[in-house]
Amino acid sequence: MCRWMAFSGSPLLIDTLLYKPKHSLIDQSQHAELGAETTNGDGFGLGWYPTDPVLSGTPGTFHGVGPAWSNRNLRDLAGHLRSPLFFAHVRASSGTAVQETNCHPFRHENWLWMHNGSIRDFARLKRDLLLEVDDALFPLIQGSTDSEAMFYLALTYGLRDDPVPAVERMVGFVEATAARHGVADPVQMTVATTDGERIWAFRYSTAHQSRTLFYSRTVDGLRAVHPEVEALRLLSDQDRLVVSEPLGVMPDAFREVPESTYSVIYAGQDEMSGFNPR
Amino acid sequence: MCRWMAFSGSPLLIDTLLYKPKHSLIDQSQHAELGAETTNGDGFGLGWYPTDPVLSGTPGTFHGVGPAWSNRNLRDLAGHLRSPLFFAHVRASSGTAVQETNCHPFRHENWLWMHNGSIRDFARLKRDLLLEVDDALFPLIQGSTDSEAMFYLALTYGLRDDPVPAVERMVGFVEATAARHGVADPVQMTVATTDGERIWAFRYSTAHQSRTLFYSRTVDGLRAVHPEVEALRLLSDQDRLVVSEPLGVMPDAFREVPESTYSVIYAGQDEMSGFNPR
Amino acid sequence: MCRWMAFSGSPLLIDTLLYKPKHSLIDQSQHAELGAETTNGDGFGLGWYPTDPVLSGTPGTFHGVGPAWSNRNLRDLAGHLRSPLFFAHVRASSGTAVQETNCHPFRHENWLWMHNGSIRDFARLKRDLLLEVDDALFPLIQGSTDSEAMFYLALTYGLRDDPVPAVERMVGFVEATAARHGVADPVQMTVATTDGERIWAFRYSTAHQSRTLFYSRTVDGLRAVHPEVEALRLLSDQDRLVVSEPLGVMPDAFREVPESTYSVIYAGQDEMSGFNPR
Amino acid sequence: MCRWMAFSGSPLLIDTLLYKPKHSLIDQSQHAELGAETTNGDGFGLGWYPTDPVLSGTPGTFHGVGPAWSNRNLRDLAGHLRSPLFFAHVRASSGTAVQETNCHPFRHENWLWMHNGSIRDFARLKRDLLLEVDDALFPLIQGSTDSEAMFYLALTYGLRDDPVPAVERMVGFVEATAARHGVADPVQMTVATTDGERIWAFRYSTAHQSRTLFYSRTVDGLRAVHPEVEALRLLSDQDRLVVSEPLGVMPDAFREVPESTYSVIYAGQDEMSGFNPR
């Protein structure tokens, strides 16, 4: 449905990863290989944490409704922003409107959230899902997607305090609601979320046939795949990249996140654990 | 907040009323005189019923997110579409996103709805208002405005069967909900709705200080105000125009709809009655 | 680079041909099969002549900068406009900006023009090409594409009086200019133009390896390919369709226009002749 | 026609000057007081030089086609970018298309250019003006405005080597061309241009009735006008602001640039001299 990329590491010009690699996310917006759709032209988004100590921890976001591949503002920003942690997303709408408020990453305070996948029969489940959202959070929902609803449910369940159980409860609630409505196999997701320090990445689907999810083993591996990207030589071994599909052809550089798994990336470390909806 | 215009009568090139008059709606998008804001540049919309007998009764809609005054598509469409009944709207957002799904007129089946005004503290009331919307209608809500919520509440209360009581119940429900939340004077509205045959126009505010609403007395009057508009000479006496503010300077051509009043326009007839929220 | 479609015949709801067929132009905007690019998501356009006798012969145009496949306004217009002659185009930019003034079809008075292909090294040739444009026409150029430059050159050479020699001179001038600059094989084009009565369609490239161009043999053939399209049953044998690539899989319904050939379609007749740049 | 603002000084969060002041440029986009138009809603632009030493001297630009006042991306960027030198512009089109390639500031290599005003009867003069542009620069023109044509003429005349004589020759050439075409009083302009170190600001019109232009006397003055802007307390006395109209009500803080004058701002110094078209 969509393709996304999350980076954490030494402050990097966003362009370095967003445009420069051969099968970059921008290339994937037109020619995705592992997704349900080859074209991801229904809007895009960028969320970045600033390097500038004067700026607070709130990430900046930039969203657009046209395709990423032709967007001159995105290209210019990517070439002028350095960041130690950023999310980028290209969207293939599953039917909801193409508008900025439906573009990922979604932001709440210092948190970002982006998603590839869908809730089956979302229109039928939408009312019950939204009514579960916390009263104080409800009016902050801006768009009409399942992805944003999942974010606000996870926030309702305590994402900011303890992300993994919050996402597990969110998925559990969606599955329970779907069961009440007779909707089979409702959840199909790879999700990334961050508070600006850690990145949590989830791969899960009710039917255990999830969208793909990968992360870079080490910078050494990335450098081997992308000798054409100068900036990679400057990276440290603490840098990590999580992606919907590998940026290049050499499989060694990226490790696939298994089904029903989440990973946490922090300060150059990453660990994986099982993901169990509640 | 916004300006709008509704026309019913002999099929007319939309351009004739939308662009040609001296203080046309397009002019009002930049230089409104009676509204809360002089600029209505946060999107626009057109809804029209076709003259073509082959086409069914469903109106067409065209929405844009930029200002109406510079939109070349709107100008071109207005110059190429004739219609016996159309709505046009220019928007001044009271804070919700500028996106097509927030542009009026809203459409449901053969109905159109457009609004000038606001629900005070809508963010606080939104959850309770949406909760009241019929289960089957809920997933059809596309945007995030108070105006669309009012439409779906009115539909929930039977707009399609009996419009006036449905709108009265909608307003009554908003006022009751606001009272529960301690929000004073919640409703400020002029609303137009149509099924393609009749137009209902409502002027109401809880504080009895509503936005202005006018309708054209007779085509004779319009012709006197706009001698520069050739097409007006072709109009019949059955034609009627309802507007947020008069298109020209001569006050005789337009009659103000009083506070707490609605009017019904049908087949060249119009009648006014009192509006009483339930 | 792009995909396009031209229709002439009994007034038809545009939707019937633009959306309904299995491999419609809208489908081709995401999944073109015969073009240089599979994705044509860099804007789109529609140009139509009205059925309404009140309206003059000037065609209406509607252009958008996002992909056609997700555009709600286009879908709505196509479902509410009937026309005896219309052009539709989906664009894959070869580098020039994605903006409405670069979207086809281009319009001048009662003429429309649309193009698939490109002028090689247009940036190098642009100045010389534009300086050839007639003084009075020059300021009417709105965008920055090679396609629009070709239109204005053809207008300069008398398109409105005698289209075929005008297009032949235009191509000849481009080729001569390219030769002066040392640019080989400069022209690659399939072009359609119309005055609202006739359609001229050209297939030509300097290297004689042109983009594909087809037209429907007869409505009988179209009906056989698209049994799912109800409206085709209502068509007469005078209806003709010219396309960059066939709308369906059955090759019999569409006849390929050969290299270096143009065809004229008028009142249900079509004829082909050789195309020779001057 | 337009409103603009140029800042040079200690690196500043752009938001501080673009949004925070009471009569900020964003406010002027809806409610300009000294301009020919009160509304400047036909697109906007931002050009900024980065503080980040890793980034080269090329400024970033961000352009949008809707009104600045409702643009969420602009607000977010302004709140996340610090810059020692930036240009911001809100546009009121005098007829040319509302598209990003017509939005100021225009960029060429490390130079930015923005303009308020117009060339009278530009359509008539356009061909002769563009003909004068250097062959190598000609294909770099992206849009259709008089403002961009002025920039490329100034570049042709050596803007990058010696800005003032280049702008004087540009204006002289426009005036001579206009004279040949019988167009009186052709130039009306306030222009700002920069190489990332110095800012040159020009106020000139053929009829000696130019659009207004002001610059801030000292930061002390600015602080007095805008006690509500926290960040101003952090500014040094080297900071300078050039604007189409003052950001606040206290006239002392801004000094009007006289007719037929240019000023150069560099390292906290500013000097004015007479401007004489050649």
CSV table of N, CA and C in Angstrom, one decimal, chain C residues 68-182:
chain,number,residue,atom,x,y,z
C,68,ALA,N,-4.3,11.5,-12.2
C,68,ALA,CA,-5.7,11.4,-12.6
C,68,ALA,C,-6.4,10.3,-11.8
C,69,TRP,N,-5.7,9.2,-11.4
C,69,TRP,CA,-6.4,8.1,-10.8
C,69,TRP,C,-7.1,8.4,-9.5
C,70,SER,N,-6.6,9.4,-8.8
C,70,SER,CA,-7.2,9.7,-7.5
C,70,SER,C,-8.0,11.0,-7.5
C,71,ASN,N,-8.2,11.6,-8.6
C,71,ASN,CA,-8.8,13.0,-8.7
C,71,ASN,C,-10.3,12.9,-8.6
C,72,ARG,N,-10.9,13.4,-7.6
C,72,ARG,CA,-12.3,13.3,-7.4
C,72,ARG,C,-13.1,14.2,-8.3
C,73,ASN,N,-12.5,15.4,-8.5
C,73,ASN,CA,-13.2,16.3,-9.4
C,73,ASN,C,-13.3,15.8,-10.8
C,74,LEU,N,-12.2,15.2,-11.3
C,74,LEU,CA,-12.2,14.6,-12.7
C,74,LEU,C,-13.3,13.5,-12.8
C,75,ARG,N,-13.3,12.7,-11.8
C,75,ARG,CA,-14.3,11.6,-11.8
C,75,ARG,C,-15.7,12.2,-11.9
C,76,ASP,N,-15.9,13.2,-11.1
C,76,ASP,CA,-17.3,13.8,-11.0
C,76,ASP,C,-17.6,14.5,-12.3
C,77,LEU,N,-16.7,15.2,-12.8
C,77,LEU,CA,-17.0,15.9,-14.1
C,77,LEU,C,-17.2,14.9,-15.2
C,78,ALA,N,-16.4,13.8,-15.3
C,78,ALA,CA,-16.6,12.8,-16.3
C,78,ALA,C,-18.0,12.2,-16.2
C,79,GLY,N,-18.5,12.1,-15.0
C,79,GLY,CA,-19.8,11.5,-14.8
C,79,GLY,C,-20.9,12.5,-15.0
C,80,HIS,N,-20.6,13.7,-15.3
C,80,HIS,CA,-21.7,14.7,-15.5
C,80,HIS,C,-21.6,15.5,-16.8
C,81,LEU,N,-20.6,15.2,-17.6
C,81,LEU,CA,-20.5,15.9,-18.9
C,81,LEU,C,-20.7,15.0,-20.0
C,82,ARG,N,-21.5,15.4,-21.0
C,82,ARG,CA,-21.7,14.6,-22.2
C,82,ARG,C,-21.1,15.5,-23.3
C,83,SER,N,-20.4,14.8,-24.3
C,83,SER,CA,-19.7,15.6,-25.3
C,83,SER,C,-19.6,14.8,-26.6
C,84,PRO,N,-19.7,15.5,-27.7
C,84,PRO,CA,-19.6,14.8,-29.0
C,84,PRO,C,-18.1,14.7,-29.4
C,85,LEU,N,-17.3,15.4,-28.7
C,85,LEU,CA,-15.8,15.4,-29.1
C,85,LEU,C,-15.0,15.8,-27.9
C,86,PHE,N,-14.2,14.9,-27.4
C,86,PHE,CA,-13.4,15.3,-26.3
C,86,PHE,C,-12.0,14.7,-26.4
C,87,PHE,N,-11.0,15.3,-25.7
C,87,PHE,CA,-9.6,14.9,-25.6
C,87,PHE,C,-9.4,14.6,-24.1
C,88,ALA,N,-8.6,13.6,-23.8
C,88,ALA,CA,-8.2,13.4,-22.4
C,88,ALA,C,-6.7,12.9,-22.4
C,89,HIS,N,-6.0,13.4,-21.4
C,89,HIS,CA,-4.5,13.2,-21.4
C,89,HIS,C,-4.0,12.9,-20.0
C,90,VAL,N,-3.1,12.0,-19.9
C,90,VAL,CA,-2.4,11.8,-18.6
C,90,VAL,C,-0.9,11.9,-18.9
C,91,ARG,N,-0.3,12.7,-18.0
C,91,ARG,CA,1.1,13.1,-18.3
C,91,ARG,C,2.1,12.4,-17.5
C,92,ALA,N,3.2,12.1,-18.1
C,92,ALA,CA,4.5,11.7,-17.4
C,92,ALA,C,5.5,12.7,-17.8
C,93,SER,N,5.9,13.6,-16.9
C,93,SER,CA,6.8,14.7,-17.3
C,93,SER,C,8.1,14.2,-17.6
C,94,SER,N,8.7,14.8,-18.6
C,94,SER,CA,10.1,14.5,-18.9
C,94,SER,C,11.1,15.5,-18.3
C,95,GLY,N,10.6,16.1,-17.2
C,95,GLY,CA,11.5,17.0,-16.5
C,95,GLY,C,10.9,18.4,-16.2
C,96,THR,N,10.0,18.9,-17.1
C,96,THR,CA,9.5,20.2,-16.9
C,96,THR,C,8.5,20.1,-15.7
C,97,ALA,N,8.2,21.3,-15.1
C,97,ALA,CA,7.4,21.4,-13.9
C,97,ALA,C,6.0,20.7,-14.0
C,98,VAL,N,5.6,20.2,-12.9
C,98,VAL,CA,4.2,19.6,-12.8
C,98,VAL,C,3.3,20.8,-12.4
C,99,GLN,N,2.7,21.4,-13.4
C,99,GLN,CA,1.8,22.5,-13.1
C,99,GLN,C,0.7,22.6,-14.2
C,100,GLU,N,-0.4,23.2,-13.9
C,100,GLU,CA,-1.6,23.2,-14.8
C,100,GLU,C,-1.2,23.7,-16.1
C,101,THR,N,-0.4,24.7,-16.2
C,101,THR,CA,-0.1,25.3,-17.5
C,101,THR,C,0.8,24.4,-18.3
C,102,ASN,N,1.3,23.3,-17.8
C,102,ASN,CA,2.0,22.3,-18.6
C,102,ASN,C,1.1,21.1,-18.9
C,103,CYS,N,-0.1,21.1,-18.5
C,103,CYS,CA,-1.0,20.0,-18.7
C,103,CYS,C,-1.7,20.1,-20.1
C,104,HIS,N,-1.8,19.0,-20.8
C,104,HIS,CA,-2.6,18.9,-22.0
C,104,HIS,C,-4.0,18.7,-21.7
C,105,PRO,N,-5.0,18.8,-22.7
C,105,PRO,CA,-4.8,19.5,-23.9
C,105,PRO,C,-4.6,21.0,-23.8
C,106,PHE,N,-3.7,21.6,-24.6
C,106,PHE,CA,-3.6,23.0,-24.7
C,106,PHE,C,-4.7,23.6,-25.6
C,107,ARG,N,-5.1,24.8,-25.3
C,107,ARG,CA,-6.3,25.4,-26.1
C,107,ARG,C,-5.9,26.7,-26.7
C,108,HIS,N,-6.3,26.9,-27.9
C,108,HIS,CA,-6.2,28.3,-28.5
C,108,HIS,C,-7.5,28.5,-29.3
C,109,GLU,N,-8.3,29.5,-28.9
C,109,GLU,CA,-9.6,29.7,-29.5
C,109,GLU,C,-10.4,28.4,-29.5
C,110,ASN,N,-10.8,28.0,-30.7
C,110,ASN,CA,-11.6,26.7,-30.7
C,110,ASN,C,-10.8,25.5,-30.9
C,111,TRP,N,-9.5,25.6,-30.8
C,111,TRP,CA,-8.6,24.4,-31.1
C,111,TRP,C,-8.0,23.8,-29.8
C,112,LEU,N,-7.9,22.5,-29.9
C,112,LEU,CA,-7.2,21.8,-28.8
C,112,LEU,C,-6.0,21.0,-29.4
C,113,TRP,N,-5.0,20.8,-28.5
C,113,TRP,CA,-3.8,20.1,-29.0
C,113,TRP,C,-3.3,19.2,-27.8
C,114,MET,N,-2.9,18.0,-28.1
C,114,MET,CA,-2.2,17.2,-27.1
C,114,MET,C,-1.2,16.3,-27.7
C,115,HIS,N,-0.3,15.9,-26.9
C,115,HIS,CA,1.0,15.3,-27.4
C,115,HIS,C,1.5,14.2,-26.5
C,116,ASN,N,2.1,13.2,-27.1
C,116,ASN,CA,2.9,12.2,-26.4
C,116,ASN,C,4.2,12.1,-27.1
C,117,GLY,N,5.3,12.3,-26.3
C,117,GLY,CA,6.6,12.2,-27.0
C,117,GLY,C,7.4,13.3,-26.4
C,118,SER,N,8.4,13.8,-27.2
C,118,SER,CA,9.3,14.8,-26.7
C,118,SER,C,10.2,15.3,-27.8
C,119,ILE,N,10.7,16.5,-27.6
C,119,ILE,CA,11.8,17.0,-28.4
C,119,ILE,C,13.1,16.8,-27.6
C,120,ARG,N,14.0,16.1,-28.2
C,120,ARG,CA,15.2,15.8,-27.5
C,120,ARG,C,16.0,17.1,-27.3
C,121,ASP,N,16.7,17.2,-26.1
C,121,ASP,CA,17.5,18.3,-25.8
C,121,ASP,C,16.7,19.6,-26.0
C,122,PHE,N,15.4,19.6,-25.5
C,122,PHE,CA,14.6,20.7,-25.7
C,122,PHE,C,15.2,22.0,-25.1
C,123,ALA,N,15.8,21.9,-23.9
C,123,ALA,CA,16.4,23.0,-23.3
C,123,ALA,C,17.4,23.8,-24.2
C,124,ARG,N,18.1,23.0,-24.9
C,124,ARG,CA,19.1,23.6,-25.8
C,124,ARG,C,18.4,24.3,-27.0
C,125,LEU,N,17.3,23.7,-27.4
C,125,LEU,CA,16.7,24.3,-28.7
C,125,LEU,C,15.6,25.3,-28.3
C,126,LYS,N,15.2,25.4,-27.1
C,126,LYS,CA,14.0,26.1,-26.7
C,126,LYS,C,14.0,27.6,-27.2
C,127,ARG,N,15.1,28.2,-27.0
C,127,ARG,CA,15.2,29.7,-27.4
C,127,ARG,C,14.9,29.9,-28.9
C,128,ASP,N,15.6,29.1,-29.7
C,128,ASP,CA,15.4,29.2,-31.1
C,128,ASP,C,14.0,28.8,-31.5
C,129,LEU,N,13.4,27.8,-30.9
C,129,LEU,CA,12.0,27.4,-31.2
C,129,LEU,C,11.0,28.5,-30.9
C,130,LEU,N,11.2,29.1,-29.7
C,130,LEU,CA,10.2,30.1,-29.3
C,130,LEU,C,10.3,31.4,-30.1
C,131,LEU,N,11.5,31.7,-30.5
C,131,LEU,CA,11.7,32.9,-31.2
C,131,LEU,C,11.0,32.9,-32.6
C,132,GLU,N,10.7,31.6,-33.0
C,132,GLU,CA,10.0,31.5,-34.3
C,132,GLU,C,8.5,31.7,-34.2
C,133,VAL,N,8.1,31.7,-33.0
C,133,VAL,CA,6.6,31.8,-32.8
C,133,VAL,C,6.2,33.3,-33.1
C,134,ASP,N,5.1,33.4,-33.8
C,134,ASP,CA,4.5,34.6,-34.2
C,134,ASP,C,4.4,35.6,-33.0
C,135,ASP,N,4.7,36.9,-33.3
C,135,ASP,CA,4.7,37.9,-32.2
C,135,ASP,C,3.4,38.0,-31.4
C,136,ALA,N,2.3,37.9,-32.2
C,136,ALA,CA,1.0,38.0,-31.5
C,136,ALA,C,0.7,36.8,-30.7
C,137,LEU,N,1.2,35.6,-31.0
C,137,LEU,CA,0.9,34.4,-30.3
C,137,LEU,C,1.9,34.2,-29.1
C,138,PHE,N,3.1,34.7,-29.2
C,138,PHE,CA,4.1,34.5,-28.2
C,138,PHE,C,3.6,34.7,-26.8
C,139,PRO,N,3.0,35.9,-26.4
C,139,PRO,CA,2.6,36.1,-25.0
C,139,PRO,C,1.5,35.1,-24.5
C,140,LEU,N,0.9,34.4,-25.4
C,140,LEU,CA,-0.1,33.4,-25.0
C,140,LEU,C,0.4,32.1,-24.5
C,141,ILE,N,1.7,31.9,-24.7
C,141,ILE,CA,2.3,30.7,-24.2
C,141,ILE,C,2.3,30.7,-22.7
C,142,GLN,N,1.7,29.7,-22.0
C,142,GLN,CA,1.5,29.8,-20.6
C,142,GLN,C,2.6,29.0,-19.8
C,143,GLY,N,3.0,27.8,-20.4
C,143,GLY,CA,3.8,26.9,-19.6
C,143,GLY,C,5.2,26.8,-20.2
C,144,SER,N,5.8,25.7,-19.9
C,144,SER,CA,7.2,25.5,-20.2
C,144,SER,C,7.6,24.3,-21.0
C,145,THR,N,6.5,23.6,-21.6
C,145,THR,CA,6.8,22.3,-22.2
C,145,THR,C,7.1,22.4,-23.7
C,146,ASP,N,7.8,21.4,-24.2
C,146,ASP,CA,8.0,21.2,-25.6
C,146,ASP,C,6.7,21.1,-26.4
C,147,SER,N,5.7,20.4,-25.7
C,147,SER,CA,4.4,20.2,-26.4
C,147,SER,C,3.7,21.5,-26.7
C,148,GLU,N,3.7,22.4,-25.8
C,148,GLU,CA,3.0,23.7,-26.0
C,148,GLU,C,3.8,24.5,-27.1
C,149,ALA,N,5.1,24.4,-27.0
C,149,ALA,CA,5.9,25.1,-28.0
C,149,ALA,C,5.6,24.6,-29.4
C,150,MET,N,5.4,23.3,-29.6
C,150,MET,CA,5.0,22.7,-30.8
C,150,MET,C,3.7,23.2,-31.3
C,151,PHE,N,2.8,23.3,-30.4
C,151,PHE,CA,1.4,23.8,-30.7
C,151,PHE,C,1.5,25.3,-31.2
C,152,TYR,N,2.3,26.1,-30.6
C,152,TYR,CA,2.4,27.5,-31.0
C,152,TYR,C,3.2,27.7,-32.3
C,153,LEU,N,4.1,26.8,-32.5
C,153,LEU,CA,4.8,26.8,-33.8
C,153,LEU,C,3.8,26.4,-34.9
C,154,ALA,N,3.0,25.4,-34.7
C,154,ALA,CA,2.0,24.9,-35.7
C,154,ALA,C,1.0,26.0,-35.9
C,155,LEU,N,0.6,26.7,-34.9
C,155,LEU,CA,-0.3,27.9,-35.0
C,155,LEU,C,0.3,28.9,-35.9
C,156,THR,N,1.6,29.2,-35.6
C,156,THR,CA,2.3,30.2,-36.4
C,156,THR,C,2.3,29.8,-37.9
C,157,TYR,N,2.4,28.5,-38.1
C,157,TYR,CA,2.5,28.1,-39.5
C,157,TYR,C,1.1,27.8,-40.2
C,158,GLY,N,0.1,28.3,-39.5
C,158,GLY,CA,-1.2,28.2,-40.1
C,158,GLY,C,-2.1,27.0,-39.8
C,159,LEU,N,-1.9,26.5,-38.6
C,159,LEU,CA,-2.7,25.3,-38.2
C,159,LEU,C,-4.2,25.5,-38.4
C,160,ARG,N,-4.7,26.7,-38.1
C,160,ARG,CA,-6.1,27.0,-38.2
C,160,ARG,C,-6.6,27.0,-39.6
C,161,ASP,N,-5.7,27.2,-40.5
C,161,ASP,CA,-6.2,27.3,-41.9
C,161,ASP,C,-6.0,25.9,-42.6
C,162,ASP,N,-4.9,25.3,-42.4
C,162,ASP,CA,-4.6,24.1,-43.1
C,162,ASP,C,-3.7,23.2,-42.2
C,163,PRO,N,-4.2,22.4,-41.4
C,163,PRO,CA,-3.5,21.8,-40.3
C,163,PRO,C,-2.3,20.9,-40.7
C,164,VAL,N,-2.5,20.1,-41.7
C,164,VAL,CA,-1.4,19.1,-42.0
C,164,VAL,C,-0.1,19.8,-42.4
C,165,PRO,N,-0.2,20.7,-43.4
C,165,PRO,CA,1.1,21.4,-43.8
C,165,PRO,C,1.6,22.2,-42.6
C,166,ALA,N,0.8,22.7,-41.7
C,166,ALA,CA,1.3,23.5,-40.6
C,166,ALA,C,2.1,22.6,-39.6
C,167,VAL,N,1.6,21.4,-39.4
C,167,VAL,CA,2.3,20.4,-38.5
C,167,VAL,C,3.6,19.9,-39.2
C,168,GLU,N,3.5,19.7,-40.5
C,168,GLU,CA,4.7,19.3,-41.3
C,168,GLU,C,5.7,20.4,-41.2
C,169,ARG,N,5.4,21.6,-41.3
C,169,ARG,CA,6.4,22.7,-41.2
C,169,ARG,C,6.9,22.8,-39.8
C,170,MET,N,6.1,22.6,-38.8
C,170,MET,CA,6.5,22.7,-37.4
C,170,MET,C,7.6,21.6,-37.2
C,171,VAL,N,7.3,20.4,-37.6
C,171,VAL,CA,8.3,19.3,-37.4
C,171,VAL,C,9.6,19.6,-38.2
C,172,GLY,N,9.4,20.1,-39.4
C,172,GLY,CA,10.5,20.4,-40.3
C,172,GLY,C,11.4,21.5,-39.6
C,173,PHE,N,10.8,22.4,-39.0
C,173,PHE,CA,11.5,23.5,-38.3
C,173,PHE,C,12.3,23.0,-37.1
C,174,VAL,N,11.6,22.1,-36.4
C,174,VAL,CA,12.3,21.5,-35.2
C,174,VAL,C,13.5,20.7,-35.6
C,175,GLU,N,13.3,19.9,-36.7
C,175,GLU,CA,14.4,19.1,-37.2
C,175,GLU,C,15.6,19.9,-37.7
C,176,ALA,N,15.2,21.0,-38.4
C,176,ALA,CA,16.3,21.9,-38.9
C,176,ALA,C,17.0,22.6,-37.8
C,177,THR,N,16.3,23.0,-36.8
C,177,THR,CA,16.9,23.7,-35.6
C,177,THR,C,17.8,22.7,-34.9
C,178,ALA,N,17.3,21.5,-34.7
C,178,ALA,CA,18.1,20.5,-34.0
C,178,ALA,C,19.4,20.2,-34.8
C,179,ALA,N,19.3,20.1,-36.1
C,179,ALA,CA,20.4,19.8,-36.9
C,179,ALA,C,21.5,20.9,-36.7
C,180,ARG,N,21.0,22.2,-36.7
C,180,ARG,CA,22.0,23.3,-36.4
C,180,ARG,C,22.7,23.2,-35.1
C,181,HIS,N,22.0,22.6,-34.1
C,181,HIS,CA,22.6,22.5,-32.8
C,181,HIS,C,23.3,21.1,-32.6
C,182,GLY,N,23.3,20.3,-33.6
C,182,GLY,CA,23.9,19.0,-33.5
C,182,GLY,C,23.1,18.0,-32.7
